[in-house]
């Protein structure tokens, strides 16, 4: 259970679902523990991310999200490839 003050802080920081390419509004989202509490992850702002139901399920089935030191979020598929909005341009093309 996420206390209301923490949920408000996560909503203020994240603004919407943090999964790459999603913009689901805060009221469609859950607060996700980056390191699950059952594995010792604290219920804290640093260990939280806002995810819509669809992407919350994906993260629990192999996808991964990570917050960078500059505050940007990155998303990886189960095979380890990063999900990018604009894939790098192939210089050989």
Short mmCIF file of N, CA and C in Angstrom, two decimals:
data_model
loop_
_atom_site.label_atom_id
_atom_site.label_comp_id
_atom_site.label_asym_id
_atom_site.label_seq_id
_atom_site.Cartn_x
_atom_site.Cartn_y
_atom_site.Cartn_z
N UNK A 1 0.84 -1.18 0.00
CA UNK A 1 0.00 0.00 0.00
C UNK A 1 0.88 1.24 0.00
N UNK A 2 0.60 2.15 -0.91
CA UNK A 2 1.36 3.39 -1.02
C UNK A 2 0.59 4.49 -0.30
N UNK A 3 1.22 5.14 0.67
CA UNK A 3 0.52 6.22 1.38
C UNK A 3 0.17 7.37 0.44
N UNK A 4 -0.94 8.05 0.71
CA UNK A 4 -1.40 9.13 -0.18
C UNK A 4 -0.35 10.20 -0.44
N UNK A 5 0.44 10.57 0.56
CA UNK A 5 1.45 11.62 0.33
C UNK A 5 2.52 11.16 -0.65
N UNK A 6 2.87 9.87 -0.63
CA UNK A 6 3.86 9.35 -1.56
C UNK A 6 3.27 9.29 -2.97
N UNK A 7 2.03 8.86 -3.09
CA UNK A 7 1.40 8.82 -4.41
C UNK A 7 1.39 10.22 -5.02
N UNK A 8 1.04 11.23 -4.24
CA UNK A 8 1.02 12.60 -4.76
C UNK A 8 2.42 13.02 -5.22
N UNK A 9 3.44 12.65 -4.47
CA UNK A 9 4.82 13.00 -4.85
C UNK A 9 5.23 12.30 -6.15
N UNK A 10 4.87 11.03 -6.30
CA UNK A 10 5.20 10.28 -7.53
C UNK A 10 4.44 10.89 -8.71
N UNK A 11 3.16 11.20 -8.53
CA UNK A 11 2.38 11.84 -9.60
C UNK A 11 3.00 13.18 -10.00
N UNK A 12 3.42 13.96 -9.03
CA UNK A 12 4.02 15.27 -9.31
C UNK A 12 5.32 15.11 -10.10
N UNK A 13 6.14 14.13 -9.71
CA UNK A 13 7.42 13.92 -10.38
C UNK A 13 7.23 13.33 -11.79
N UNK A 14 6.42 12.27 -11.90
CA UNK A 14 6.33 11.53 -13.15
C UNK A 14 5.33 12.10 -14.15
N UNK A 15 4.25 12.69 -13.69
CA UNK A 15 3.23 13.34 -14.51
C UNK A 15 2.33 12.41 -15.32
N UNK A 16 2.82 11.22 -15.67
CA UNK A 16 2.05 10.23 -16.44
C UNK A 16 2.79 8.90 -16.35
N UNK A 17 2.29 7.90 -17.03
CA UNK A 17 2.98 6.60 -17.08
C UNK A 17 4.39 6.83 -17.64
N UNK A 18 5.41 6.24 -16.98
CA UNK A 18 6.80 6.46 -17.38
C UNK A 18 7.30 5.48 -18.43
N UNK A 19 6.49 4.50 -18.81
CA UNK A 19 6.90 3.52 -19.82
C UNK A 19 7.08 4.27 -21.14
N UNK A 20 8.19 4.04 -21.82
CA UNK A 20 8.50 4.75 -23.05
C UNK A 20 7.33 4.72 -24.04
N UNK A 21 6.95 5.90 -24.50
CA UNK A 21 5.91 6.04 -25.50
C UNK A 21 4.50 6.14 -24.94
N UNK A 22 4.34 5.99 -23.64
CA UNK A 22 3.01 6.06 -23.03
C UNK A 22 2.83 7.43 -22.40
N UNK A 23 1.61 7.88 -22.39
CA UNK A 23 1.30 9.15 -21.74
C UNK A 23 0.04 9.05 -20.91
N UNK A 24 -0.27 7.84 -20.47
CA UNK A 24 -1.50 7.63 -19.68
C UNK A 24 -1.50 8.56 -18.48
N UNK A 25 -2.63 9.22 -18.21
CA UNK A 25 -2.69 10.16 -17.10
C UNK A 25 -2.55 9.48 -15.74
N UNK A 26 -2.21 10.28 -14.75
CA UNK A 26 -1.95 9.76 -13.41
C UNK A 26 -3.10 8.93 -12.85
N UNK A 27 -4.33 9.33 -13.15
CA UNK A 27 -5.46 8.60 -12.56
C UNK A 27 -5.67 7.22 -13.18
N UNK A 28 -4.96 6.91 -14.25
CA UNK A 28 -4.99 5.56 -14.83
C UNK A 28 -3.83 4.71 -14.31
N UNK A 29 -2.97 5.28 -13.48
CA UNK A 29 -1.71 4.64 -13.12
C UNK A 29 -1.67 4.11 -11.69
N UNK A 30 -0.77 3.14 -11.51
CA UNK A 30 -0.42 2.59 -10.20
C UNK A 30 0.99 3.07 -9.87
N UNK A 31 1.32 3.08 -8.60
CA UNK A 31 2.70 3.32 -8.18
C UNK A 31 3.38 1.95 -8.10
N UNK A 32 4.43 1.80 -8.88
CA UNK A 32 5.18 0.54 -8.96
C UNK A 32 6.46 0.65 -8.14
N UNK A 33 6.77 -0.40 -7.37
CA UNK A 33 8.05 -0.49 -6.65
C UNK A 33 9.10 -0.97 -7.66
N UNK A 34 10.16 -0.20 -7.88
CA UNK A 34 11.22 -0.61 -8.80
C UNK A 34 11.89 -1.89 -8.30
N UNK A 35 12.22 -1.91 -7.03
CA UNK A 35 12.65 -3.14 -6.37
C UNK A 35 11.48 -3.54 -5.50
N UNK A 36 10.84 -4.67 -5.81
CA UNK A 36 9.63 -5.08 -5.12
C UNK A 36 9.85 -5.11 -3.61
N UNK A 37 8.82 -4.69 -2.89
CA UNK A 37 8.93 -4.64 -1.42
C UNK A 37 9.18 -6.02 -0.84
N UNK A 38 8.65 -7.06 -1.50
CA UNK A 38 8.86 -8.43 -1.01
C UNK A 38 10.35 -8.82 -1.06
N UNK A 39 11.10 -8.11 -1.93
CA UNK A 39 12.55 -8.34 -2.05
C UNK A 39 13.36 -7.28 -1.31
N UNK A 40 12.71 -6.56 -0.41
CA UNK A 40 13.41 -5.58 0.41
C UNK A 40 13.35 -4.15 -0.11
N UNK A 41 12.60 -3.92 -1.19
CA UNK A 41 12.49 -2.58 -1.73
C UNK A 41 11.63 -1.69 -0.86
N UNK A 42 12.13 -0.50 -0.52
CA UNK A 42 11.36 0.39 0.34
C UNK A 42 10.20 1.06 -0.41
N UNK A 43 9.20 1.44 0.32
CA UNK A 43 8.11 2.23 -0.24
C UNK A 43 8.55 3.68 -0.10
N UNK A 44 9.23 4.17 -1.14
CA UNK A 44 9.83 5.50 -1.12
C UNK A 44 9.74 6.12 -2.52
N UNK A 45 9.95 7.41 -2.60
CA UNK A 45 9.92 8.10 -3.88
C UNK A 45 11.01 7.58 -4.81
N UNK A 46 12.20 7.36 -4.29
CA UNK A 46 13.31 6.87 -5.12
C UNK A 46 13.08 5.47 -5.66
N UNK A 47 12.23 4.69 -5.01
CA UNK A 47 11.97 3.32 -5.44
C UNK A 47 10.61 3.18 -6.11
N UNK A 48 10.06 4.28 -6.59
CA UNK A 48 8.70 4.26 -7.17
C UNK A 48 8.68 4.80 -8.59
N UNK A 49 7.71 4.31 -9.35
CA UNK A 49 7.47 4.79 -10.70
C UNK A 49 5.98 4.70 -10.98
N UNK A 50 5.48 5.63 -11.76
CA UNK A 50 4.08 5.63 -12.14
C UNK A 50 3.90 4.84 -13.43
N UNK A 51 3.06 3.81 -13.40
CA UNK A 51 2.81 2.96 -14.57
C UNK A 51 1.32 2.72 -14.72
N UNK A 52 0.83 2.82 -15.97
CA UNK A 52 -0.56 2.47 -16.23
C UNK A 52 -0.71 0.96 -16.05
N UNK A 53 -1.93 0.50 -15.95
CA UNK A 53 -2.17 -0.92 -15.68
C UNK A 53 -1.51 -1.81 -16.73
N UNK A 54 -1.62 -1.45 -17.99
CA UNK A 54 -1.04 -2.26 -19.08
C UNK A 54 0.48 -2.40 -18.90
N UNK A 55 1.15 -1.27 -18.67
CA UNK A 55 2.60 -1.31 -18.56
C UNK A 55 3.08 -1.84 -17.21
N UNK A 56 2.29 -1.66 -16.18
CA UNK A 56 2.61 -2.25 -14.88
C UNK A 56 2.66 -3.78 -15.04
N UNK A 57 1.69 -4.32 -15.75
CA UNK A 57 1.67 -5.77 -16.00
C UNK A 57 2.89 -6.19 -16.81
N UNK A 58 3.25 -5.42 -17.85
CA UNK A 58 4.42 -5.76 -18.67
C UNK A 58 5.70 -5.78 -17.83
N UNK A 59 5.83 -4.81 -16.93
CA UNK A 59 7.03 -4.76 -16.08
C UNK A 59 7.11 -5.98 -15.16
N UNK A 60 5.96 -6.49 -14.75
CA UNK A 60 5.96 -7.70 -13.93
C UNK A 60 6.12 -8.97 -14.77
N UNK A 61 6.22 -8.81 -16.09
CA UNK A 61 6.41 -9.96 -16.98
C UNK A 61 7.64 -9.78 -17.86
N UNK A 62 8.69 -9.17 -17.31
CA UNK A 62 9.98 -9.16 -18.00
C UNK A 62 10.46 -7.83 -18.54
N UNK A 63 9.58 -6.87 -18.76
CA UNK A 63 10.05 -5.56 -19.19
C UNK A 63 10.68 -4.86 -17.99
N UNK A 64 11.54 -3.86 -18.24
CA UNK A 64 12.25 -3.19 -17.14
C UNK A 64 12.27 -1.69 -17.40
N UNK A 65 12.07 -0.93 -16.35
CA UNK A 65 12.19 0.52 -16.43
C UNK A 65 13.27 0.96 -15.46
N UNK A 66 13.90 2.08 -15.78
CA UNK A 66 14.97 2.59 -14.93
C UNK A 66 15.01 4.10 -15.05
N UNK A 67 15.16 4.76 -13.91
CA UNK A 67 15.25 6.23 -13.89
C UNK A 67 16.72 6.61 -13.92
N UNK A 68 17.07 7.46 -14.87
CA UNK A 68 18.44 7.93 -15.03
C UNK A 68 18.75 9.05 -14.03
N UNK A 69 20.02 9.31 -13.77
CA UNK A 69 20.39 10.39 -12.83
C UNK A 69 19.80 11.75 -13.22
N UNK A 70 19.58 11.97 -14.52
CA UNK A 70 19.01 13.26 -14.96
C UNK A 70 17.49 13.28 -14.86
N UNK A 71 16.89 12.18 -14.36
CA UNK A 71 15.45 12.12 -14.16
C UNK A 71 14.67 11.48 -15.30
N UNK A 72 15.32 11.23 -16.44
CA UNK A 72 14.62 10.59 -17.56
C UNK A 72 14.46 9.10 -17.29
N UNK A 73 13.36 8.54 -17.82
CA UNK A 73 13.09 7.11 -17.68
C UNK A 73 13.47 6.40 -18.96
N UNK A 74 13.98 5.17 -18.83
CA UNK A 74 14.30 4.32 -19.97
C UNK A 74 13.59 2.98 -19.77
N UNK A 75 13.24 2.33 -20.88
CA UNK A 75 12.49 1.07 -20.84
C UNK A 75 13.20 0.03 -21.70
N UNK A 76 13.28 -1.20 -21.17
CA UNK A 76 13.89 -2.32 -21.89
C UNK A 76 12.91 -3.48 -22.02
N UNK A 77 12.99 -4.15 -23.15
CA UNK A 77 12.21 -5.37 -23.39
C UNK A 77 12.85 -6.54 -22.62
N UNK A 78 12.11 -7.65 -22.51
CA UNK A 78 12.68 -8.83 -21.83
C UNK A 78 13.98 -9.34 -22.46
N UNK A 79 14.17 -9.10 -23.77
CA UNK A 79 15.41 -9.57 -24.42
C UNK A 79 16.58 -8.61 -24.21
N UNK A 80 16.36 -7.52 -23.46
CA UNK A 80 17.42 -6.58 -23.15
C UNK A 80 17.55 -5.40 -24.09
N UNK A 81 16.77 -5.38 -25.17
CA UNK A 81 16.83 -4.23 -26.08
C UNK A 81 16.01 -3.09 -25.52
N UNK A 82 16.53 -1.90 -25.72
CA UNK A 82 15.85 -0.72 -25.21
C UNK A 82 14.73 -0.29 -26.15
N UNK A 83 13.62 0.15 -25.58
CA UNK A 83 12.52 0.70 -26.37
C UNK A 83 12.82 2.18 -26.58
N UNK A 84 12.94 2.58 -27.82
CA UNK A 84 13.24 3.96 -28.17
C UNK A 84 12.09 4.53 -28.99
N UNK A 85 11.78 5.81 -28.76
CA UNK A 85 10.73 6.45 -29.55
C UNK A 85 11.20 6.70 -30.96
N UNK A 86 12.44 7.10 -31.09
CA UNK A 86 13.02 7.38 -32.40
C UNK A 86 14.31 6.58 -32.51
N UNK A 87 14.22 5.40 -33.13
CA UNK A 87 15.42 4.56 -33.22
C UNK A 87 16.56 5.32 -33.89
N UNK A 88 17.80 4.99 -33.52
CA UNK A 88 18.95 5.65 -34.14
C UNK A 88 18.93 5.45 -35.65
N UNK A 89 19.36 6.45 -36.37
CA UNK A 89 19.44 6.37 -37.84
C UNK A 89 20.65 5.52 -38.19
N UNK A 90 20.42 4.56 -39.08
CA UNK A 90 21.49 3.67 -39.52
C UNK A 90 22.37 4.45 -40.49
N UNK A 91 23.62 4.68 -40.11
CA UNK A 91 24.56 5.45 -40.93
C UNK A 91 24.85 4.75 -42.24
N UNK A 92 24.67 3.42 -42.30
CA UNK A 92 24.97 2.67 -43.51
C UNK A 92 23.84 2.75 -44.52
N UNK A 93 22.69 3.23 -44.13
CA UNK A 93 21.54 3.25 -45.04
C UNK A 93 21.67 4.32 -46.10
#
